[in-house]
Tab-separated table of C-alpha atoms and ligand atoms in Angstrom:
chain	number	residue	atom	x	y	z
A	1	UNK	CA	41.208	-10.951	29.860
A	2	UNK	CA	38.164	-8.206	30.441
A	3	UNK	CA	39.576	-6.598	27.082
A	4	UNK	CA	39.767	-10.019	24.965
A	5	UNK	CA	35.760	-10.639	26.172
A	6	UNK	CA	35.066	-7.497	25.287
A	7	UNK	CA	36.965	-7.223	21.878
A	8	UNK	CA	35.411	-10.812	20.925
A	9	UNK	CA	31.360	-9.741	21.792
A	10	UNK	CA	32.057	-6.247	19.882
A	11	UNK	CA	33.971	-8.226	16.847
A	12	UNK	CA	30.491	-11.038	16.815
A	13	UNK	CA	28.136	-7.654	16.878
A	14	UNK	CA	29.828	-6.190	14.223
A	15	UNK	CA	29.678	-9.430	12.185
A	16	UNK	CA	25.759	-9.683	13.181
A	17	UNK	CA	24.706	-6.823	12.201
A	18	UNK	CA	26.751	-6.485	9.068
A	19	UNK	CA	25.313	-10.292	8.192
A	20	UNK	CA	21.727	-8.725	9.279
A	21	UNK	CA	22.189	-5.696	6.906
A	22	UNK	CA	23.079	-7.964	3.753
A	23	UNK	CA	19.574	-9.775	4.568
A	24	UNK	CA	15.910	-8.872	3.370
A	25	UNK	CA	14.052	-8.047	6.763
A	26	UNK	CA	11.873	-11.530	5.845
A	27	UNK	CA	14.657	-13.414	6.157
A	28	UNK	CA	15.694	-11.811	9.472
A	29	UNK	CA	12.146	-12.179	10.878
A	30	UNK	CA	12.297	-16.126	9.437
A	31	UNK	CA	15.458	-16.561	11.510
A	32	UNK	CA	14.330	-15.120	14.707
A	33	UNK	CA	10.916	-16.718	14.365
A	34	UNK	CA	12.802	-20.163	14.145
A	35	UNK	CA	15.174	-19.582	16.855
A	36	UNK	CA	12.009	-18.262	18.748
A	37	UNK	CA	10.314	-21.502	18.156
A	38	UNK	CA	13.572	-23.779	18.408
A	39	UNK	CA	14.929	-22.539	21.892
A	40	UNK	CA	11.006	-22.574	23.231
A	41	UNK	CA	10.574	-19.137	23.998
A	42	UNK	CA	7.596	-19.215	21.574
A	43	UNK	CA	6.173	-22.139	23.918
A	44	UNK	CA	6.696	-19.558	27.169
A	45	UNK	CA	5.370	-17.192	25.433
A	46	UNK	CA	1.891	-19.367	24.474
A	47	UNK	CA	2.151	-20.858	28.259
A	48	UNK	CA	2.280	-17.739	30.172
A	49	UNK	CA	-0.322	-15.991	27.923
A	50	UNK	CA	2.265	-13.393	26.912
A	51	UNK	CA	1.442	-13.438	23.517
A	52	UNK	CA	-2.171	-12.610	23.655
A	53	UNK	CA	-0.945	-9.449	25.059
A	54	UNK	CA	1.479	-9.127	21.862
A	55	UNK	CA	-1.448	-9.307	19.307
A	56	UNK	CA	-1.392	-6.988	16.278
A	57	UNK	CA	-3.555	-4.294	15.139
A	58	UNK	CA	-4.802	-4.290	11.365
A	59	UNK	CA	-2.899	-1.328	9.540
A	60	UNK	CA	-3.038	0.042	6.705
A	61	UNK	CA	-0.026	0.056	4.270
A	62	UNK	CA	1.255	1.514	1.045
A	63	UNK	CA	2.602	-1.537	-0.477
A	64	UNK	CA	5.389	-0.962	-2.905
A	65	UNK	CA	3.666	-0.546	-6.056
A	66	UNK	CA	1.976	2.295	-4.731
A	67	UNK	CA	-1.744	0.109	-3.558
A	68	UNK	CA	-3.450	1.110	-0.100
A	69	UNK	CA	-3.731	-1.817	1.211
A	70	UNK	CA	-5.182	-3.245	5.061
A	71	UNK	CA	-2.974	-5.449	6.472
A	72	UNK	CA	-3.481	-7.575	9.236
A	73	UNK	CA	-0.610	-5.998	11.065
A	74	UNK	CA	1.837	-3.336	10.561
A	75	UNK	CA	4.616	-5.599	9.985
A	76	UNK	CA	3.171	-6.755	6.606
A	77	UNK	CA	5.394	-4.988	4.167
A	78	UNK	CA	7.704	-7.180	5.124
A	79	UNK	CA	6.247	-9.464	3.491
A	80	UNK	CA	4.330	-7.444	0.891
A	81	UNK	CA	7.642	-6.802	-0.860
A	82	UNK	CA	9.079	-10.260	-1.669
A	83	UNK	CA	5.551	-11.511	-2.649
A	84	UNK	CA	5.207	-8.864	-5.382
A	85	UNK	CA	8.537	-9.783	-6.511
A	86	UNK	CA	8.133	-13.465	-6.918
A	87	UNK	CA	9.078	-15.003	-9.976
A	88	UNK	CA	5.682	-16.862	-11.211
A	89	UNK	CA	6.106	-20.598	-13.541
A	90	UNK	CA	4.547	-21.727	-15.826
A	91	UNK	CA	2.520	-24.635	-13.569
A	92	UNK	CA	2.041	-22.222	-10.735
A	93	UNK	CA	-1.921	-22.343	-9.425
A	94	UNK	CA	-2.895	-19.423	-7.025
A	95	UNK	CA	-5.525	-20.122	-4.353
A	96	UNK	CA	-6.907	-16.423	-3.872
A	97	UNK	CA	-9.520	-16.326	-1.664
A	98	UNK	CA	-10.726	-13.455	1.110
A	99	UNK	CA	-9.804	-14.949	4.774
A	100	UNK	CA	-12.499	-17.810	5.584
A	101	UNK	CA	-14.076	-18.257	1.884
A	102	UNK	CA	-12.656	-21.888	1.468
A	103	UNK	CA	-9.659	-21.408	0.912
A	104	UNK	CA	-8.117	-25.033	2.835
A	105	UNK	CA	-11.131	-26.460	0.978
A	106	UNK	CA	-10.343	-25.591	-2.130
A	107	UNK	CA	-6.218	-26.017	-1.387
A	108	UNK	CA	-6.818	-29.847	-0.747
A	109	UNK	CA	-8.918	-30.729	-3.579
A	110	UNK	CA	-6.758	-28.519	-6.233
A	111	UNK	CA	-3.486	-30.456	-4.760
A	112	UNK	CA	-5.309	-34.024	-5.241
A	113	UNK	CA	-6.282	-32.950	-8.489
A	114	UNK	CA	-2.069	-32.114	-9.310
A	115	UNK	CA	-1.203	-35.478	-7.491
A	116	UNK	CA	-3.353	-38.136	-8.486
A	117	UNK	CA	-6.105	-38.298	-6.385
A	118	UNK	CA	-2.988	-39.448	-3.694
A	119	UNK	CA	-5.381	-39.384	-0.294
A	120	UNK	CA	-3.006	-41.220	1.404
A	121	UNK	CA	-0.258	-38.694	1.516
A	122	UNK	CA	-3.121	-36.252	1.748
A	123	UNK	CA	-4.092	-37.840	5.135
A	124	UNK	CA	-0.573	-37.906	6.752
A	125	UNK	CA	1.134	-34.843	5.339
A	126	UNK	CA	0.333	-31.599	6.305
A	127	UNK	CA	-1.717	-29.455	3.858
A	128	UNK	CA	0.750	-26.480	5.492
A	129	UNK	CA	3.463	-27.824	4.068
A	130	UNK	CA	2.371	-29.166	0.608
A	131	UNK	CA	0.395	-25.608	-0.395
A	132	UNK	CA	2.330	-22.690	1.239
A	133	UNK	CA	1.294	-19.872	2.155
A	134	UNK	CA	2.656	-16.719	0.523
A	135	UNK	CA	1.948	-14.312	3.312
A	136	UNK	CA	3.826	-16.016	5.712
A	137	UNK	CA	7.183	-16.970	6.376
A	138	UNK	CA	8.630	-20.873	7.223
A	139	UNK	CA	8.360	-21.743	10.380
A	140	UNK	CA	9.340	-25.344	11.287
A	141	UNK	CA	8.711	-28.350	8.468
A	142	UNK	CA	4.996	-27.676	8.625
A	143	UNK	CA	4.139	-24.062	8.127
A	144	UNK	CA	5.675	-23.431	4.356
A	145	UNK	CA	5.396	-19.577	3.501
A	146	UNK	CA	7.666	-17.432	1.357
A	147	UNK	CA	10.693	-19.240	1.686
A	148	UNK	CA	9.846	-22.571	0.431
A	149	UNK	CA	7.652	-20.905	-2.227
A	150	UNK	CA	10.740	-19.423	-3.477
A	151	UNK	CA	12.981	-22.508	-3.689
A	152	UNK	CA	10.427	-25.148	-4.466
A	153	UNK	CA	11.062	-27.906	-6.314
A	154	UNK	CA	11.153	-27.084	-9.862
A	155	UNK	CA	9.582	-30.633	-11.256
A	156	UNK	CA	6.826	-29.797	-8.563
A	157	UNK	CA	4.062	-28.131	-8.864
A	158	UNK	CA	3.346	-25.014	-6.406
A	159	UNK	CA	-0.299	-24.761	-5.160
A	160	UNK	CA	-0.208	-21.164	-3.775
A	161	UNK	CA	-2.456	-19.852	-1.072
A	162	UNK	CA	-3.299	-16.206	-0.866
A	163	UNK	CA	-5.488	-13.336	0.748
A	164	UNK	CA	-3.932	-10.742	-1.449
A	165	UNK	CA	-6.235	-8.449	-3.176
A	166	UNK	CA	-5.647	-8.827	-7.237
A	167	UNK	CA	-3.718	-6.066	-7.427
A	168	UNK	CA	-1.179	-7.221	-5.200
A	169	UNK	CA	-0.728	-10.506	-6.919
A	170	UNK	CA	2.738	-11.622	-7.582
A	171	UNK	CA	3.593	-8.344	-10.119
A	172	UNK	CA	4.798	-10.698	-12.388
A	173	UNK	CA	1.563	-12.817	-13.002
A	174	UNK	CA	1.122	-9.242	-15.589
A	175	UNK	CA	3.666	-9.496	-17.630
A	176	UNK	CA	4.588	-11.945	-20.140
A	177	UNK	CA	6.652	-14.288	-18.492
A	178	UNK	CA	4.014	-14.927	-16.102
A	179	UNK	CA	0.972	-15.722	-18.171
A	180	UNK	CA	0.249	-19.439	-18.242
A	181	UNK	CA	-0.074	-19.377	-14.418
A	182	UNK	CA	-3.237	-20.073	-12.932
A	183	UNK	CA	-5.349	-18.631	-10.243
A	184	UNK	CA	-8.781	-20.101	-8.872
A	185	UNK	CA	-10.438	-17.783	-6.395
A	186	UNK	CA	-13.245	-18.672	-3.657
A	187	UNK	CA	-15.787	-16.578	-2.499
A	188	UNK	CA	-18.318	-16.549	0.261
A	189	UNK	CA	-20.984	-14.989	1.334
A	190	UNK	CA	-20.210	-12.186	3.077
A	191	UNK	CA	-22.202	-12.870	6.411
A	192	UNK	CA	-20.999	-16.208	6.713
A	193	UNK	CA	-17.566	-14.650	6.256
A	194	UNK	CA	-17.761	-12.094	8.741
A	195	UNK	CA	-18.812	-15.058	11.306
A	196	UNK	CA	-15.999	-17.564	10.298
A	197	UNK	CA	-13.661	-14.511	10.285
A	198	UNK	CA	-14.722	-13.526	13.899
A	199	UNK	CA	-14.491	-17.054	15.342
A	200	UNK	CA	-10.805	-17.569	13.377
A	201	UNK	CA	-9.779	-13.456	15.586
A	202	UNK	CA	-11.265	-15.191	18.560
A	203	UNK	CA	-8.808	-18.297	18.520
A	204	UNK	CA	-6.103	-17.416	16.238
A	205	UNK	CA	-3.925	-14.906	18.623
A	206	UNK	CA	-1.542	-13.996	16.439
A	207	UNK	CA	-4.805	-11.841	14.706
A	208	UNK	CA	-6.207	-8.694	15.861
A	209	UNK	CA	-8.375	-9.123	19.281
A	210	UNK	CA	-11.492	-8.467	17.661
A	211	UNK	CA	-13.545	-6.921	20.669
A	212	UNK	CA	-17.367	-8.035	20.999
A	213	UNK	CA	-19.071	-9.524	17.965
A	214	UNK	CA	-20.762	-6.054	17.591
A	215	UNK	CA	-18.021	-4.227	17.348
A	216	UNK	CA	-16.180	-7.011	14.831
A	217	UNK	CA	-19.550	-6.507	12.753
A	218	UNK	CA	-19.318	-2.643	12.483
A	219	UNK	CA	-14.965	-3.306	11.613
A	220	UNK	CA	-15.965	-5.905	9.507
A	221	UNK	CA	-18.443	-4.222	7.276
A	222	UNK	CA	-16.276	-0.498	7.447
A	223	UNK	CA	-13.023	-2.975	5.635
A	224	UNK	CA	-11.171	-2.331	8.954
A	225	UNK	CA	-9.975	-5.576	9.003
A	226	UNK	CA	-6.969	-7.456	7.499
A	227	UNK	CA	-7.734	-7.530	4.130
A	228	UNK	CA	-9.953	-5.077	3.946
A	229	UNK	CA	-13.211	-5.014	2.376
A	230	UNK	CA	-14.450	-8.339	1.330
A	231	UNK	CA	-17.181	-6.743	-1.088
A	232	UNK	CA	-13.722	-5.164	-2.854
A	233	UNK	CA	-11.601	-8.100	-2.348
A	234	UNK	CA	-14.547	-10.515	-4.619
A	235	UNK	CA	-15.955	-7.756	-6.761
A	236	UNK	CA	-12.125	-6.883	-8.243
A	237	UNK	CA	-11.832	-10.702	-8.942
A	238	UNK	CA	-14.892	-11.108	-10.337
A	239	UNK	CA	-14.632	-8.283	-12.939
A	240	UNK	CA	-11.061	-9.589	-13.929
A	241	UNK	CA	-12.336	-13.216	-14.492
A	242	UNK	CA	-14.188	-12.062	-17.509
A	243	UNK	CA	-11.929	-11.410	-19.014
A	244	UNK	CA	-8.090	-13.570	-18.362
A	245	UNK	CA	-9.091	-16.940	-18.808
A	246	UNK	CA	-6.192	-18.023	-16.117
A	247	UNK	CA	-8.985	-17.293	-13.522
A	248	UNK	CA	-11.165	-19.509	-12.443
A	249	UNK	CA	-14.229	-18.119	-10.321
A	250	UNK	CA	-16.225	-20.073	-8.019
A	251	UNK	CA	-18.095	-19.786	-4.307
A	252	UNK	CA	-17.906	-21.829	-1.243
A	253	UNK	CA	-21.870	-22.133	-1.931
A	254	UNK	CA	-20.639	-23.904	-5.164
A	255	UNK	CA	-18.839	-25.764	-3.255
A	256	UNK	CA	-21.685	-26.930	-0.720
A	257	UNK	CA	-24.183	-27.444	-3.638
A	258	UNK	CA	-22.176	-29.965	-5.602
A	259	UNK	CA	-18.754	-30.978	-4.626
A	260	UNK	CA	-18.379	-33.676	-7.186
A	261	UNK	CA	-19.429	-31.244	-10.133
A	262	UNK	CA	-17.078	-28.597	-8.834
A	263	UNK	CA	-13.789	-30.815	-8.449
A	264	UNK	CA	-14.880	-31.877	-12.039
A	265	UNK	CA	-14.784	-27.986	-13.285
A	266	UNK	CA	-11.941	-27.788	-11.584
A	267	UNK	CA	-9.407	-30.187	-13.050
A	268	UNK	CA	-10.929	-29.312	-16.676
A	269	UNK	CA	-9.639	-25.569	-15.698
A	270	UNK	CA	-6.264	-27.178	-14.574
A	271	UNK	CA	-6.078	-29.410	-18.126
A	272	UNK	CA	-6.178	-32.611	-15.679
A	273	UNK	CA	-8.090	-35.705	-16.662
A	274	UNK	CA	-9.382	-38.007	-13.615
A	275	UNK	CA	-10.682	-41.160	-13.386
A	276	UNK	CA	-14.405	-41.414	-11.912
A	277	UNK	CA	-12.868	-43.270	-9.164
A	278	UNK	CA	-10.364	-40.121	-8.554
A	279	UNK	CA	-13.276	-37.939	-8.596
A	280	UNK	CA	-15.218	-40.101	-5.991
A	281	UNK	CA	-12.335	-40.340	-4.103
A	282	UNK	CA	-11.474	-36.432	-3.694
A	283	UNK	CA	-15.050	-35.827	-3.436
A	284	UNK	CA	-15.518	-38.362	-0.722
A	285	UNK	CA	-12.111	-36.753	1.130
A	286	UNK	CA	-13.085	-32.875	0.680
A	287	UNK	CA	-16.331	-33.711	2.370
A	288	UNK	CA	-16.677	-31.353	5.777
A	289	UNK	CA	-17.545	-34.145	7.753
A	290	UNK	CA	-14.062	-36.074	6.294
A	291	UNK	CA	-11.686	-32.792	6.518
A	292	UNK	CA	-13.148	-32.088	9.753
A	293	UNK	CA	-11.806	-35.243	10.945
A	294	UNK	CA	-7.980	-35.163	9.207
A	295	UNK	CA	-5.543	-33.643	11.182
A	296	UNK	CA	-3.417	-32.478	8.089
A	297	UNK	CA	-5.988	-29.998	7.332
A	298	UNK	CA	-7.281	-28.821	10.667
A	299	UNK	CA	-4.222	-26.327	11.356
A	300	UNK	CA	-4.218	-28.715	14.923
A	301	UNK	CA	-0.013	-27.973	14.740
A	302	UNK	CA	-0.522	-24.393	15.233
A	303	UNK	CA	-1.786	-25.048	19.196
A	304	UNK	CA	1.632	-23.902	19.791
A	305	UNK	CA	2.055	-21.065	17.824
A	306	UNK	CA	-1.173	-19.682	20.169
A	307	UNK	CA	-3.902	-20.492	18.449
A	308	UNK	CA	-6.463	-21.599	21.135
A	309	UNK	CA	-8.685	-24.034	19.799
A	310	UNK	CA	-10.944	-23.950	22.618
A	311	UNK	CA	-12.557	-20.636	21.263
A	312	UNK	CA	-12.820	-22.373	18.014
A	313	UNK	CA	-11.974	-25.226	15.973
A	314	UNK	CA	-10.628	-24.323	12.443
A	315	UNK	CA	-13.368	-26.340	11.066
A	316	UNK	CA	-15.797	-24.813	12.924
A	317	UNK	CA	-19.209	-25.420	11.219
A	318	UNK	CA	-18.786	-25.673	7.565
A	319	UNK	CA	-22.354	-24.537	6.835
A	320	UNK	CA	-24.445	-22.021	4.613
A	321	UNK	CA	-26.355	-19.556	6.953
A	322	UNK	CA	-24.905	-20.262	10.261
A	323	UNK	CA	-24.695	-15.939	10.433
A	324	UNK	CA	-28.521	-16.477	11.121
A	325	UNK	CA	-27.226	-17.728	14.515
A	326	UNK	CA	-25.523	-14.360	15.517
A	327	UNK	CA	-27.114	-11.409	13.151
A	328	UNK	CA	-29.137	-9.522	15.148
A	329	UNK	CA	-32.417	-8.301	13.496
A	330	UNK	CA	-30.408	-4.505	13.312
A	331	UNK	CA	-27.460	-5.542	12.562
A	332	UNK	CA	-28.902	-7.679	9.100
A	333	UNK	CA	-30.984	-4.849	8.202
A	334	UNK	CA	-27.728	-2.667	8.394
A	335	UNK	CA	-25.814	-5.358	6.634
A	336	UNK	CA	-28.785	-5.771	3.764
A	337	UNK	CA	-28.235	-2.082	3.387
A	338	UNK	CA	-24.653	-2.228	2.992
A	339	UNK	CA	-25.068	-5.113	0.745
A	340	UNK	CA	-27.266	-3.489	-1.645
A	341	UNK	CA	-24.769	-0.390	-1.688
A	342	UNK	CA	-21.905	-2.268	-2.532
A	343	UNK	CA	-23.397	-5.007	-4.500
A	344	UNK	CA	-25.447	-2.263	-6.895
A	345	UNK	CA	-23.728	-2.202	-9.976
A	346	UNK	CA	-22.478	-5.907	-9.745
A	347	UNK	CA	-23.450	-9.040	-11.429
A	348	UNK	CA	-22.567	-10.889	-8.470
A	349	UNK	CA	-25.190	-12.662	-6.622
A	350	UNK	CA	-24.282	-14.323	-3.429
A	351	UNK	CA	-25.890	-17.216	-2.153
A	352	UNK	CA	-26.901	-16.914	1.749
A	353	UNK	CA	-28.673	-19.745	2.217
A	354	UNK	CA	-29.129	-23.386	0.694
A	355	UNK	CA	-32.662	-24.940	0.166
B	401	LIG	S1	-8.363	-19.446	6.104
B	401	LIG	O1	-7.925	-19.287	7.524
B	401	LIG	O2	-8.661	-18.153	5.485
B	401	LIG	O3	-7.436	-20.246	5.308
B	401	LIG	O4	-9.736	-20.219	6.234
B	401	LIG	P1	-10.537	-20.899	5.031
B	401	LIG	O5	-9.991	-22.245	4.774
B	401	LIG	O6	-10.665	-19.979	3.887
B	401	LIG	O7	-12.003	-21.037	5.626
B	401	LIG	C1	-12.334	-21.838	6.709
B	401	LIG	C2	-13.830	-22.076	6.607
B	401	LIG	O8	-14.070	-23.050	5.585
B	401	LIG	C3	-14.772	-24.152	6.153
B	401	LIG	N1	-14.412	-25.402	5.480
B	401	LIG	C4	-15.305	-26.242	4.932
B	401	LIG	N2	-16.649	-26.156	4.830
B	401	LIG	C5	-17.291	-27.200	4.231
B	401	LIG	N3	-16.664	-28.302	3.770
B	401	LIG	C6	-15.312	-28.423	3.851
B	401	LIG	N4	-14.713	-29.502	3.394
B	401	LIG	C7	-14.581	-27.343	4.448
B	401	LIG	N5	-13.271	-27.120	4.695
B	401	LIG	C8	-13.194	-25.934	5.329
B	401	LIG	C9	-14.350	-24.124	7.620
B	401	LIG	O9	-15.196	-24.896	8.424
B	401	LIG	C10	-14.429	-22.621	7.885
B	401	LIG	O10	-15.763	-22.138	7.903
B	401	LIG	P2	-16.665	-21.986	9.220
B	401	LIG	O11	-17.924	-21.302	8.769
B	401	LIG	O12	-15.895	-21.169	10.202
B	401	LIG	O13	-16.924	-23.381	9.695
């Protein structure tokens, strides 16, 4: 009997690991994420706090096509190397924005612009699941990452969110077959970023602990962070938006100063024609004090992935100049500095604070 038991459990390893080595390692981690989540070891894990001694350290990687490249964690490549190897369509729209620039923001009005101005399903379905997130993998029906991305409905159109630097892009998006897709990229003000970005390490514990909010300044501003430098991150953008006309470049500040005007430029840069009432009505549903409110854009499902919203909400404050609240006098000096440095040979101006 011992022998049968024995034979059987070496026969199902075999077949394991020969069915593990046939799979890409981000369909392995998608599997044992979702049997994580489905058999509720992910909830143990959130309830006896053993994941916030499991958070990940940002790393820098070679990524496949050769670009240095700080990650969030080390595990990134895993990711890196299907996302460079996506197969871009015709109708896809990129949201590329640094982490904390706008990026929901501008996810929810670009998807009402591609579906009619439809608030309603905008208000009951998750914005997680109807613009996925390329750096991720599926977890659950909500949290749409790679996977879905990849088999997507082909009469629907995919509204991509990204934190990848331009030259890690979907490789694809350079060559010819790729070169009616569209990407709009946010950016923000790089002290108001550095804030948000803190606040989003402090509650989000599947990010880096990020230590005091000194020592997340002095990280922050070195580009030893995920996704590096945020001066790089914009500036590379920026100088590529002069010249491909698939990019369309705009700030949160934009944003702030006229939301109606902006959701205007952006369906003209999409080829969509609304209705005033459609623009009234996205307007009216992209406000902070309405998004604030809607549960399909306030991440509230990821409470039990370990995100602990009472360090933060996601939509925190949703202001221009709230880093006046937690620059110190030194630290904005050294930050002006820095700015100036990295800013010199850039027409770029950011905006820090609204009138
Ligand atoms: S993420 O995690 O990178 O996807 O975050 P991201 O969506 O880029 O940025 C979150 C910040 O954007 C603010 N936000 C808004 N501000 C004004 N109006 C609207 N409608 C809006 N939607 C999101 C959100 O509050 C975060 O900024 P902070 O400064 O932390 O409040």
């Amino acid at each position: 009997m011992l022998f049968y038991i024995i034979l059987f459990t070496a026969v199902a390893i075999l077949i394991s690991v020969l069915y593990l080595r046939s799979m890409r390692p981000v369909d392995v981690v998608y599997y044992v994420m979702n049997f994580m989540s489905r058999s509720g070891l992910m909830t143990f894990l959130v309830k006896t706090g053993l994941n916030k001694k499991m958070r990940p350290k940002s790393t820098e990687l070679v990524a496949p096509n050769g670009v240095r490249f700080m990650a969030p964690s080390a595990m990134y490549g895993i990711i890196l190397e299907p996302a460079l190897k996506l197969k871009v369509r015709k109708d896809d729209v990129f949201i590329a924005t640094y982490p904390k620039a706008g990026t929901t923001w501008v996810q929810e009005i670009t998807w009402l612009i591609c579906n009619n101005a439809d608030t309603e399903t905008a208000k009951t379905s998750p914005l997680t699941a109807r613009s996925p997130f390329i750096e991720t993998i599926d977890i659950g029906t909500e949290n749409k990452g790679l996977q879905s991305i990849e088999s997507w409905p082909i009469n629907s159109r995919r509204i991509i969110k990204t934190h990848l630097p331009y030259e890690l892009l979907p490789q694809e998006i350079f060559s010819e077959s790729g070169q009616e897709c569209k990407i709009i990229y946010v950016a923000r003000n790089p002290k108001d970023l550095c804030v948000s970005f803190y606040f989003f390490h402090q509650m989000n514990l599947g990010m880096e602990d990020p230590g005091s909010w000194s020592e997340f300044v002095t990280n922050f501003c070195t580009g030893n962070v995920g996704w590096g430098s945020c001066f790089t991150h914009a500036l590379t953008y920026w100088e590529k938006a002069k010249e491909d006309k698939r990019i369309y470049f705009t700030t949160y500040e934009n944003l702030q100063k006229d939301l109606k005007q902006e959701v205007i430029s952006i369906a003209e840069f999409l080829g969509k024609d609304l209705t005033q009432d459609q623009v009234d009505s996205i307007t009216a549903h992209c406000s902070f004090s309405s998004m604030s409110k809607n549960k399909t854009v306030n991440y509230s499902h990821a409470k039990k992935y370990g995100w602990d919203f009472q360090k933060s909400k996601f939509m925190r404050k949703g202001q221009v100049g709230d880093w006046k609240n937690h620059f110190t006098l030194n630290q904005n000096e050294a930050f002006d500095k820095l700015y100036e440095d990295k800013m010199e040979n850039a027409d770029l101006d950011f905006i820090f604070e609204l009138e």
